[in-house]
PDB file of C-alpha atoms in Angstrom:
ATOM      1  CA  VAL M   1     -11.685 -54.283  76.392  1.00  0.00           C
ATOM      2  CA  TYR M   2     -13.425 -57.180  78.145  1.00  0.00           C
ATOM      3  CA  GLU M   3     -13.093 -59.960  75.530  1.00  0.00           C
ATOM      4  CA  VAL M   4     -11.046 -60.352  72.412  1.00  0.00           C
ATOM      5  CA  PRO M   5     -12.560 -63.278  70.433  1.00  0.00           C
ATOM      6  CA  GLU M   6      -9.806 -65.337  68.691  1.00  0.00           C
ATOM      7  CA  GLY M   7      -9.553 -64.865  64.931  1.00  0.00           C
ATOM      8  CA  LEU M   8     -11.367 -61.424  64.918  1.00  0.00           C
ATOM      9  CA  ALA M   9      -9.789 -58.150  63.856  1.00  0.00           C
ATOM     10  CA  ALA M  10      -8.928 -56.894  67.372  1.00  0.00           C
ATOM     11  CA  ALA M  11      -7.199 -60.118  68.237  1.00  0.00           C
ATOM     12  CA  LYS M  12      -5.258 -60.103  64.984  1.00  0.00           C
ATOM     13  CA  ALA M  13      -4.120 -56.493  65.726  1.00  0.00           C
ATOM     14  CA  GLY M  14      -2.836 -57.572  69.056  1.00  0.00           C
ATOM     15  CA  MET M  15      -5.579 -56.278  71.471  1.00  0.00           C
ATOM     16  CA  GLU M  16      -5.871 -58.179  74.740  1.00  0.00           C
ATOM     17  CA  PRO M  17      -8.496 -58.341  77.498  1.00  0.00           C
ATOM     18  CA  GLY M  18      -7.793 -55.549  79.973  1.00  0.00           C
ATOM     19  CA  ASP M  19      -6.551 -53.038  77.321  1.00  0.00           C
ATOM     20  CA  ARG M  20      -8.186 -49.619  77.717  1.00  0.00           C
ATOM     21  CA  LEU M  21      -9.230 -47.898  74.518  1.00  0.00           C
ATOM     22  CA  LYS M  22      -7.839 -44.356  74.565  1.00  0.00           C
ATOM     23  CA  MET M  23      -8.086 -43.070  71.049  1.00  0.00           C
ATOM     24  CA  ILE M  24      -9.609 -43.932  67.650  1.00  0.00           C
ATOM     25  CA  GLU M  25      -8.001 -42.287  64.587  1.00  0.00           C
ATOM     26  CA  GLY M  26      -6.595 -39.608  66.856  1.00  0.00           C
ATOM     27  CA  VAL M  27      -9.779 -38.749  68.627  1.00  0.00           C
ATOM     28  CA  HIS M  28      -9.904 -39.253  72.399  1.00  0.00           C
ATOM     29  CA  VAL M  29     -12.689 -41.722  73.397  1.00  0.00           C
ATOM     30  CA  ASP M  30     -13.730 -39.346  76.149  1.00  0.00           C
ATOM     31  CA  ASP M  31     -14.845 -36.995  73.415  1.00  0.00           C
ATOM     32  CA  LEU M  32     -17.209 -39.623  71.922  1.00  0.00           C
ATOM     33  CA  ASP M  33     -20.422 -41.169  72.966  1.00  0.00           C
ATOM     34  CA  ARG M  34     -21.311 -44.831  72.270  1.00  0.00           C
ATOM     35  CA  GLU M  35     -22.639 -44.100  68.776  1.00  0.00           C
ATOM     36  CA  GLY M  36     -19.534 -41.993  68.008  1.00  0.00           C
ATOM     37  CA  LEU M  37     -17.326 -44.815  69.049  1.00  0.00           C
ATOM     38  CA  GLN M  38     -19.176 -47.272  66.919  1.00  0.00           C
ATOM     39  CA  ALA M  39     -19.123 -44.940  63.829  1.00  0.00           C
ATOM     40  CA  ARG M  40     -15.340 -44.519  64.092  1.00  0.00           C
ATOM     41  CA  LEU M  41     -14.722 -48.250  64.523  1.00  0.00           C
ATOM     42  CA  ARG M  42     -17.002 -49.407  61.761  1.00  0.00           C
ATOM     43  CA  GLY M  43     -16.147 -49.177  58.066  1.00  0.00           C
ATOM     44  CA  PRO M  44     -15.751 -51.155  54.921  1.00  0.00           C
ATOM     45  CA  ALA M  45     -14.257 -54.667  55.283  1.00  0.00           C
ATOM     46  CA  GLY M  46     -10.504 -54.498  54.547  1.00  0.00           C
ATOM     47  CA  SER M  47     -10.157 -50.806  55.495  1.00  0.00           C
ATOM     48  CA  LYS M  48      -8.007 -50.042  58.554  1.00  0.00           C
ATOM     49  CA  VAL M  49      -8.531 -47.978  61.630  1.00  0.00           C
ATOM     50  CA  GLU M  50      -5.822 -46.908  64.072  1.00  0.00           C
ATOM     51  CA  VAL M  51      -6.575 -47.324  67.814  1.00  0.00           C
ATOM     52  CA  THR M  52      -4.548 -46.404  70.724  1.00  0.00           C
ATOM     53  CA  VAL M  53      -4.799 -48.571  73.837  1.00  0.00           C
ATOM     54  CA  VAL M  54      -3.331 -48.436  77.223  1.00  0.00           C
ATOM     55  CA  ARG M  55      -1.920 -51.748  78.637  1.00  0.00           C
ATOM     56  CA  GLY M  56      -0.620 -51.314  82.098  1.00  0.00           C
ATOM     57  CA  ASP M  57       1.972 -48.535  81.769  1.00  0.00           C
ATOM     58  CA  GLU M  58       2.341 -48.911  78.016  1.00  0.00           C
ATOM     59  CA  VAL M  59       0.587 -46.935  75.372  1.00  0.00           C
ATOM     60  CA  LEU M  60       0.230 -48.949  72.154  1.00  0.00           C
ATOM     61  CA  HIS M  61      -0.803 -47.795  68.690  1.00  0.00           C
ATOM     62  CA  LEU M  62      -2.572 -50.637  66.870  1.00  0.00           C
ATOM     63  CA  GLU M  63      -3.862 -50.851  63.306  1.00  0.00           C
ATOM     64  CA  VAL M  64      -7.022 -52.906  63.045  1.00  0.00           C
ATOM     65  CA  GLU M  65      -8.199 -54.200  59.730  1.00  0.00           C
ATOM     66  CA  ARG M  66     -11.986 -54.125  59.691  1.00  0.00           C
ATOM     67  CA  GLN M  67     -13.808 -57.314  58.717  1.00  0.00           C
ATOM     68  CA  VAL M  68     -17.310 -58.521  58.129  1.00  0.00           C
ATOM     69  CA  LEU M  69     -18.966 -59.872  61.313  1.00  0.00           C
ATOM     70  CA  GLU M  70     -21.531 -62.626  60.826  1.00  0.00           C
ATOM     71  CA  ARG M  71     -23.066 -62.106  64.215  1.00  0.00           C
ATOM     72  CA  VAL M  72     -22.470 -59.480  66.772  1.00  0.00           C
ATOM     73  CA  GLU M  73     -23.398 -60.357  70.364  1.00  0.00           C
ATOM     74  CA  LYS M  74     -23.561 -57.617  72.871  1.00  0.00           C
ATOM     75  CA  ARG M  75     -22.024 -58.932  75.994  1.00  0.00           C
ATOM     76  CA  GLY M  76     -20.032 -56.086  77.385  1.00  0.00           C
ATOM     77  CA  ARG M  77     -20.594 -52.770  78.903  1.00  0.00           C
ATOM     78  CA  TYR M  78     -19.556 -49.277  78.148  1.00  0.00           C
ATOM     79  CA  GLU M  79     -17.972 -47.264  80.919  1.00  0.00           C
ATOM     80  CA  ARG M  80     -15.567 -44.318  81.090  1.00  0.00           C
ATOM     81  CA  VAL M  81     -12.341 -45.032  82.912  1.00  0.00           C
ATOM     82  CA  GLU M  82     -10.750 -42.054  84.634  1.00  0.00           C
TER      83      GLU M  82
END
């Protein structure tokens, strides 16, 4: 996670810059391509998705409530972290 815009779903759920996404709804991100990641994260506004992130030595399970985004700006990069 490179950026967590204030007020958006990820920030409300407690995600922080530097967190590493490990699982989405119990599926390891290494088993997903970019489209698979997006498909699992997206859904109807108000629905929830469980994500597992690694922060330092901690593994955190966060529940993110999906929301409508007015504008999505692609400013990151996708990379696998071993």
